[in-house]
Short mmCIF file of C-alpha atoms and ligand atoms in Angstrom, two decimals:
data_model
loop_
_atom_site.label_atom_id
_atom_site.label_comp_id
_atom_site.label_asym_id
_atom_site.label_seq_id
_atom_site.Cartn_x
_atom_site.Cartn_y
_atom_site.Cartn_z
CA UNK M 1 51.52 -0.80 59.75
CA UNK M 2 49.79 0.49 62.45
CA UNK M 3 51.46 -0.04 65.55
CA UNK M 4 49.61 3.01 68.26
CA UNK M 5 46.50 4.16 67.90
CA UNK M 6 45.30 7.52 69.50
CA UNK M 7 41.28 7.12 69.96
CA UNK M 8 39.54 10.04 72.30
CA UNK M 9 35.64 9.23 73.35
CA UNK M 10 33.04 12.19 73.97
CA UNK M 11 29.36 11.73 75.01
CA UNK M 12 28.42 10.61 71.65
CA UNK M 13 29.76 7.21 72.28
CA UNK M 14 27.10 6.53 75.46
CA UNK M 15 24.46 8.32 73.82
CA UNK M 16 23.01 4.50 72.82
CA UNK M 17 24.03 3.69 76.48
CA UNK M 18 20.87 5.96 77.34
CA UNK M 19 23.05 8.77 79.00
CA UNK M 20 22.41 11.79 77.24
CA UNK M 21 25.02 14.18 75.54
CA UNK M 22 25.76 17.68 76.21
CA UNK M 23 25.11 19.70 73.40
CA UNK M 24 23.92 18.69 69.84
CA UNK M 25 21.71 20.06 66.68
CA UNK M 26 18.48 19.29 68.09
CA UNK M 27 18.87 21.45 71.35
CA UNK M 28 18.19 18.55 73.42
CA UNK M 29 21.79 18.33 75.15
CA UNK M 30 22.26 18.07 78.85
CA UNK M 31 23.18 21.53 79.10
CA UNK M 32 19.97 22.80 77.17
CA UNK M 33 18.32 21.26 80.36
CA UNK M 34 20.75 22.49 82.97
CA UNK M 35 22.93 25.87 83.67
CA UNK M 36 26.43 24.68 83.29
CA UNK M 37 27.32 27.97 84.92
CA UNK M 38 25.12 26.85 87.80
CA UNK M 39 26.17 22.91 88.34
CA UNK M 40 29.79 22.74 86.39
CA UNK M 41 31.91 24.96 88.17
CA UNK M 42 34.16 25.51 91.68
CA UNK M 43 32.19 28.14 92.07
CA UNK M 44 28.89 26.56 91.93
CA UNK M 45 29.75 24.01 94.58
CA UNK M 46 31.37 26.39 96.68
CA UNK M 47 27.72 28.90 96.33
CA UNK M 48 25.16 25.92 96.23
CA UNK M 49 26.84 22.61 97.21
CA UNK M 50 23.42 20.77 97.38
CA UNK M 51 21.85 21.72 93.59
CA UNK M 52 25.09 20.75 92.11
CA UNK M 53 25.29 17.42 94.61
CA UNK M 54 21.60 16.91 93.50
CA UNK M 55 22.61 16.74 89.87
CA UNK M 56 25.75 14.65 90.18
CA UNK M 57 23.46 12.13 91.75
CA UNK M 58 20.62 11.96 89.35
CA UNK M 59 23.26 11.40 87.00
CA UNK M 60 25.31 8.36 89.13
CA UNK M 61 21.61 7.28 89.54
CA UNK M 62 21.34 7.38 85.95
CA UNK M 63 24.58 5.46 84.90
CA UNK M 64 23.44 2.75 87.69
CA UNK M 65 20.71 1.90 85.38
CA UNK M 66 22.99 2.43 81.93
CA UNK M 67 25.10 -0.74 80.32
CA UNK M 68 27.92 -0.06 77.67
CA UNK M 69 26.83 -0.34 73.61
CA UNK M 70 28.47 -2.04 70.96
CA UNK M 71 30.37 1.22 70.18
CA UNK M 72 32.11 0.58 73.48
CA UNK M 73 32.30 -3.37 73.29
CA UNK M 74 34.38 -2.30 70.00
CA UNK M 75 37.05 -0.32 71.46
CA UNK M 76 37.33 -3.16 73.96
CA UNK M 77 38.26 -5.33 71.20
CA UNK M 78 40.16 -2.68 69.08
CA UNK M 79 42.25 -2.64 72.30
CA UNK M 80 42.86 -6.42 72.49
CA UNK M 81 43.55 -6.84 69.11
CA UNK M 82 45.86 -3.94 68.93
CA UNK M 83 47.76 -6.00 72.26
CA UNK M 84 47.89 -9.27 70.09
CA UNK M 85 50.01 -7.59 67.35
CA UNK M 86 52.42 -6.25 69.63
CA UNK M 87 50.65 -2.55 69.43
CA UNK M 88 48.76 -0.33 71.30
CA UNK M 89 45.40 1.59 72.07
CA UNK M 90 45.87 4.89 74.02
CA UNK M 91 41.66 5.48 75.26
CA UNK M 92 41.12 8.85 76.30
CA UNK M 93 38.12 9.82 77.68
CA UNK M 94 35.95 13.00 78.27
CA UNK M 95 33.35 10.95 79.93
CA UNK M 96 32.75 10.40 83.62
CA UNK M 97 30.76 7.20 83.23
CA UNK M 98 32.41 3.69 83.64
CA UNK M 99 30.99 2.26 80.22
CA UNK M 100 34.49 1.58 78.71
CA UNK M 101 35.57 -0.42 81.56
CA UNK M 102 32.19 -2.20 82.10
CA UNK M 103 32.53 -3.18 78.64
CA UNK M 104 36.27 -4.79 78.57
CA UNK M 105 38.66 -1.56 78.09
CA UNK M 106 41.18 -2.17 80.63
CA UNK M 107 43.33 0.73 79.96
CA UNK M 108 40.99 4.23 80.41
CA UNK M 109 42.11 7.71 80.90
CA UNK M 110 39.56 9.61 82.78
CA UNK M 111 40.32 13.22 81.56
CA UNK M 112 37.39 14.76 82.83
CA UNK M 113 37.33 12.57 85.77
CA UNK M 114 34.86 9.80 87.04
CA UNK M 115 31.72 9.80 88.38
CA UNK M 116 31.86 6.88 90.63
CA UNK M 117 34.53 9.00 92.64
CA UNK M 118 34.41 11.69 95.47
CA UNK M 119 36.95 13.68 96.06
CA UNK M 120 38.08 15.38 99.26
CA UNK M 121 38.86 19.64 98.81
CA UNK M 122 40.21 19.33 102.25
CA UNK M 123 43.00 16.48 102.01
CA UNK M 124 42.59 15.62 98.54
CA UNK M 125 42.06 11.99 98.73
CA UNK M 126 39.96 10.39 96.12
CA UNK M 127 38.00 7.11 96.85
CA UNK M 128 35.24 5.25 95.47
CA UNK M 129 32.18 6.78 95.86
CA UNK M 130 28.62 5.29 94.04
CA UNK M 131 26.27 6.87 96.49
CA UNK M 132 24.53 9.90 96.94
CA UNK M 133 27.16 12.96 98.12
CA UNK M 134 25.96 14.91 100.95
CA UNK M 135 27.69 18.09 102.30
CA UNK M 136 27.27 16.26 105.63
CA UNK M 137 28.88 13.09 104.72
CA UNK M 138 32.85 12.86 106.17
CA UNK M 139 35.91 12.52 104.44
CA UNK M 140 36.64 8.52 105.26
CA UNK M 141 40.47 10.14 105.38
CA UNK M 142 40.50 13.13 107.11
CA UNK M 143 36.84 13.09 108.73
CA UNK M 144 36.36 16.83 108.07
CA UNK M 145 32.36 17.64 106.40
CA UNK M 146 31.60 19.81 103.94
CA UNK M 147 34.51 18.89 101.28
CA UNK M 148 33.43 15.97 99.42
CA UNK M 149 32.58 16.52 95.92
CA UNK M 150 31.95 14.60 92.29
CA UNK M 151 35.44 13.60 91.50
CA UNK M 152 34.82 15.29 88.30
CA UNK M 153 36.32 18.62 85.82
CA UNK M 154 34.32 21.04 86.08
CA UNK M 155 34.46 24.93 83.72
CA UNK M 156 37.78 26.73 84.59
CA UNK M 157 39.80 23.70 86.11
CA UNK M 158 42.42 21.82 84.74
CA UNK M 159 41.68 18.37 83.34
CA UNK M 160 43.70 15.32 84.45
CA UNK M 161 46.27 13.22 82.97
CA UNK M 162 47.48 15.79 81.07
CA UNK M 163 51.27 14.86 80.23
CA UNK M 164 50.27 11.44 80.01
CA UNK M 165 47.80 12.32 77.45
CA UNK M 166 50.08 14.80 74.92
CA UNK M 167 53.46 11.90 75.61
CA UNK M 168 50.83 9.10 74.36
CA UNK M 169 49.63 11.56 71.16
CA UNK M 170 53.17 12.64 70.33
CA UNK M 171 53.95 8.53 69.76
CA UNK M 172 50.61 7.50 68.20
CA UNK M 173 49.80 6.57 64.03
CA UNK M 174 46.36 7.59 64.00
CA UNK M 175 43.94 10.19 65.81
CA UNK M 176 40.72 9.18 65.81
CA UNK M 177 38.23 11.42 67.57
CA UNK M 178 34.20 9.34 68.63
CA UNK M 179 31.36 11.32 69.37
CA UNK M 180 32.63 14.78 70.50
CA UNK M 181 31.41 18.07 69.47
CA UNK M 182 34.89 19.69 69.88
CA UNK M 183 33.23 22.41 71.86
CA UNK M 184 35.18 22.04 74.66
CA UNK M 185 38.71 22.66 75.42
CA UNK M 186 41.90 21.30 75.56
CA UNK M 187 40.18 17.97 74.16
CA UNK M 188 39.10 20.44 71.16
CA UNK M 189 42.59 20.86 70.39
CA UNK M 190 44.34 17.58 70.60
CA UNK M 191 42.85 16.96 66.70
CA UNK M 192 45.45 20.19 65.71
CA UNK M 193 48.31 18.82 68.31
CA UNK M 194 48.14 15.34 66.25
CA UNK M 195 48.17 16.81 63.07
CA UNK M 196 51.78 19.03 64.16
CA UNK M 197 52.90 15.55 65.42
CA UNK M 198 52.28 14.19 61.55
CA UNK M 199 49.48 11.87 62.83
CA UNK M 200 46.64 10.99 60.44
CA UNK M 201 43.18 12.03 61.78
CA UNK M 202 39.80 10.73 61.60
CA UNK M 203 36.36 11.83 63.35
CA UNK M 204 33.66 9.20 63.98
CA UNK M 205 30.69 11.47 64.88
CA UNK M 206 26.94 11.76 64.97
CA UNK M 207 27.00 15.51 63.34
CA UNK M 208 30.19 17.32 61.95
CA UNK M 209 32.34 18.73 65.11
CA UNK M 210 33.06 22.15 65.79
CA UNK M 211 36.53 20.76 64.04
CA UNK M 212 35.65 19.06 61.81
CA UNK M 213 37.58 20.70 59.01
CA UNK M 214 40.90 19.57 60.78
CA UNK M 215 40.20 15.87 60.17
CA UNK M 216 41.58 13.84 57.19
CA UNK M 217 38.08 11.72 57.23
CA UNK M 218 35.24 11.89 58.59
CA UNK M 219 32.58 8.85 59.03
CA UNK M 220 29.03 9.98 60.61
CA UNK M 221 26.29 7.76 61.97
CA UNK M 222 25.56 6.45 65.14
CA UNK M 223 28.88 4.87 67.55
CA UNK M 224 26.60 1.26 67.98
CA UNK M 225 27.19 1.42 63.81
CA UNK M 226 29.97 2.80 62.94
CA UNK M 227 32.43 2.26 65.73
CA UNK M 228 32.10 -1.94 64.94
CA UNK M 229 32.41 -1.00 61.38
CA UNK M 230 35.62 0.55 61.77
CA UNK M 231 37.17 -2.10 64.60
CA UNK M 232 35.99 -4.74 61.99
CA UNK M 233 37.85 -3.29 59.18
CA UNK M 234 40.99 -2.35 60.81
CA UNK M 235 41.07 -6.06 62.49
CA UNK M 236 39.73 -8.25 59.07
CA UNK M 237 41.35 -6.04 56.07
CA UNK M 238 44.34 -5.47 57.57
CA UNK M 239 46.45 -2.52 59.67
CA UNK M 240 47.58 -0.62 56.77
CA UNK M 241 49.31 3.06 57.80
CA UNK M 242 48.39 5.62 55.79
CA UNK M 243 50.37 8.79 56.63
CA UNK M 244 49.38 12.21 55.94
C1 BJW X 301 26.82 10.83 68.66
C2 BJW X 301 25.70 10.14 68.98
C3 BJW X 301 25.71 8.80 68.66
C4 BJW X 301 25.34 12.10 69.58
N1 BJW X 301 26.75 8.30 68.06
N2 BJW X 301 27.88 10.40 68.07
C5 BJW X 301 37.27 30.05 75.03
C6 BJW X 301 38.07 29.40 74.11
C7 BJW X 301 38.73 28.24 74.45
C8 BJW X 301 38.59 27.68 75.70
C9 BJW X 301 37.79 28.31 76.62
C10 BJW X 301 37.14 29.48 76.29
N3 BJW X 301 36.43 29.88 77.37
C11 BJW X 301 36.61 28.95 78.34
C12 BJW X 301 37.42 28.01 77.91
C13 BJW X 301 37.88 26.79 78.63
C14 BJW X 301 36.77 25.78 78.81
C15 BJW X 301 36.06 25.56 77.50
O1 BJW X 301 36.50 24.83 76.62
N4 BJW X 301 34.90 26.16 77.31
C16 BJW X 301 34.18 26.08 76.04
C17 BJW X 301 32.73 25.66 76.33
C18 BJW X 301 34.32 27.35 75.31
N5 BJW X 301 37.43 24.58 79.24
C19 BJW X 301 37.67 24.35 80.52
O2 BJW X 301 37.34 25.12 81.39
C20 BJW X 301 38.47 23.10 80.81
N6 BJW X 301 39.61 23.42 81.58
C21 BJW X 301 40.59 24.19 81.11
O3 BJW X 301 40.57 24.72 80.01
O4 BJW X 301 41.64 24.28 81.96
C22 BJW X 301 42.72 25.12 81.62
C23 BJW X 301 42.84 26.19 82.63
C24 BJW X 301 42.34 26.04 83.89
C25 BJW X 301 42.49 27.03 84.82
C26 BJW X 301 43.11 28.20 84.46
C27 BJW X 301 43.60 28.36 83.16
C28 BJW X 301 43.48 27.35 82.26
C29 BJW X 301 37.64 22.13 81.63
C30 BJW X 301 36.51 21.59 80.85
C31 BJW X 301 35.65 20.69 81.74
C32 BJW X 301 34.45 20.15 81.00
N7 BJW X 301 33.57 19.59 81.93
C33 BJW X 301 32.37 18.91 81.41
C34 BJW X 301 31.55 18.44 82.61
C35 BJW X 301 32.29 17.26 83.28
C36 BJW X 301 31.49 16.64 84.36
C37 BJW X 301 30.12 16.23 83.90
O5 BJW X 301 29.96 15.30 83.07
O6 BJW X 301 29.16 16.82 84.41
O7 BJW X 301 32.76 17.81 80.57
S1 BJW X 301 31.39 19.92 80.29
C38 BJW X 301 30.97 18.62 79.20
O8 BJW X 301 31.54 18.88 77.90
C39 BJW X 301 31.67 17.37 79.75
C40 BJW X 301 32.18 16.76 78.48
O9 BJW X 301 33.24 15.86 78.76
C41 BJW X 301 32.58 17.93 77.66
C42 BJW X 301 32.70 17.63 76.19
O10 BJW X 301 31.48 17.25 75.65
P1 BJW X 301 31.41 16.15 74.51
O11 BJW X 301 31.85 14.85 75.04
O12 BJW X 301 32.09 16.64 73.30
O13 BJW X 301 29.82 16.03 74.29
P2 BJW X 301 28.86 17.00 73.46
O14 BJW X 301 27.52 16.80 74.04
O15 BJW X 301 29.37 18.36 73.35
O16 BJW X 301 28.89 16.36 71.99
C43 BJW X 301 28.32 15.10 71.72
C44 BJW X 301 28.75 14.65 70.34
O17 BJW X 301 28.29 13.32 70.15
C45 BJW X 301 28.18 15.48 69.19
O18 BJW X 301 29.20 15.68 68.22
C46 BJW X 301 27.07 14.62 68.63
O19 BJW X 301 26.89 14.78 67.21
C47 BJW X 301 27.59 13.24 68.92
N8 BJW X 301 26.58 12.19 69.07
N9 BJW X 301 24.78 11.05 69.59
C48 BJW X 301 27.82 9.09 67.77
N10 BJW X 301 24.62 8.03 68.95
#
């Protein structure tokens, strides 16, 4: 029976939320928009704090006016019903919106960090943050200017949560990967890290991932669809394990 499943969320599953993805098929991504070189890097911020501020707040403006999807509602229920038996969900997250916890999830991890934050490159702190960043706003903590920035991952740093993340993989049943191209890296990987640990591995996608050969199934359509179809099954037909 399945006792831990492994699920890890990309932009796919808020595309119905109205937020946009990154990259996809059509060339319409985020980044087909906007430089990543230019807005998602240390050394962006550190060259032109205010165009990379700028975007971070159209964005927080954006998710201000976004509501979670039934894709999301799911994995709030996966999650409970997973509790019920005695079980467990481990959510992993690329995303830096707060749809997963607007819509129920109660346990999130925040790889690529969260919007909603600031963080401090002076003293570090982190704290709430759903306003617009200016390089003139102080540090609540340490009242230095100049350091506050999205409380976000950006190209070249290290993601967050890390041992967390490959401790909760090595002990899951089941990988299942939502609405992630597998572009980016080390989430692009953790599909090969669950197959070494003997997990079973399934995407739920839009369009075939980068990875897609490395998955054991593959359902595509769109999350609001096929992420209920999936929660439904598991919690109606039963919680069968079905090892590799
Ligand atoms: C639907 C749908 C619907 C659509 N329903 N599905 C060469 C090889 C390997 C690695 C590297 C390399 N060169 C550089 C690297 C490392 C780099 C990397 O991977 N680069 C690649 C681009 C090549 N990685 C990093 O730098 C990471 N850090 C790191 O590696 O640290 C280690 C280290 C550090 C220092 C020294 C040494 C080592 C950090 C990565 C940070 C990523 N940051 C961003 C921005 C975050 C803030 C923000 O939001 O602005 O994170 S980039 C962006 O991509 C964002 C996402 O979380 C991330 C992943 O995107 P995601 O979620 O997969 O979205 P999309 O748009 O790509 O895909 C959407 C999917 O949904 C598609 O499949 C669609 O089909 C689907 N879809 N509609 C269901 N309705």
């Amino acid at each position: 029976m399945l006792k831990h499943i492994f699920v890890l969320t990309g932009a796919g599953v808020s595309a119905e939320s109205g937020l946009g993805t990154f990259r996809d098929k059509r060339g319409e991504g985020i980044w087909a928009r906007f430089d990543p070189m230019k807005l998602a890097t240390p050394e962006a911020f550190a060259g032109n704090p205010e165009d990379v501020l700028a975007f971070y707040d159209m964005r927080r403006r954006n998710l201000a006016n976004a509501k979670p999807n039934a894709a999301h509602r799911a994995l709030a229920r996966l999650e409970g019903a997973l509790a019920a038996r005695g079980g467990r969900l481990t959510l992993v997250t690329q995303n830096i919106d707060d749809l997963h916890e607007r819509a129920g999830s109660r346990n999130v991890i925040h790889m690529h960090g969260e919007l909603l934050k600031a963080r401090c490159q002076h003293c570090s702190s982190v704290r709430l943050w759903p306003e617009d960043l200016s390089p003139a706003d102080a540090c609540p903590d340490c009242s230095r200017t100049g350091g506050l920035r999205p409380h976000v991952v950006w190209f070249g740093e290290m993601p967050l949560h890390m041992d967390e993340i490959d401790r909760a993989l090595s002990q899951a049943d089941l990988f299942v990967a939502i609405g992630t191209s597998g572009a980016v890296y080390p989430a692009a990987g953790f599909v090969a890290d669950a197959r070494a640990y003997g997990l079973r591995t399934f995407e739920i996608n839009m369009d075939p991932a980068d990875n897609a050969d490395l998955f054991d199934e593959q359902r595509y359509g769109p999350a609001s669809e096929t992420v209920p179809a999936w929660v439904e099954e598991l919690v109606t037909k039963g919680w069968a394990r079905n090892d590799r």
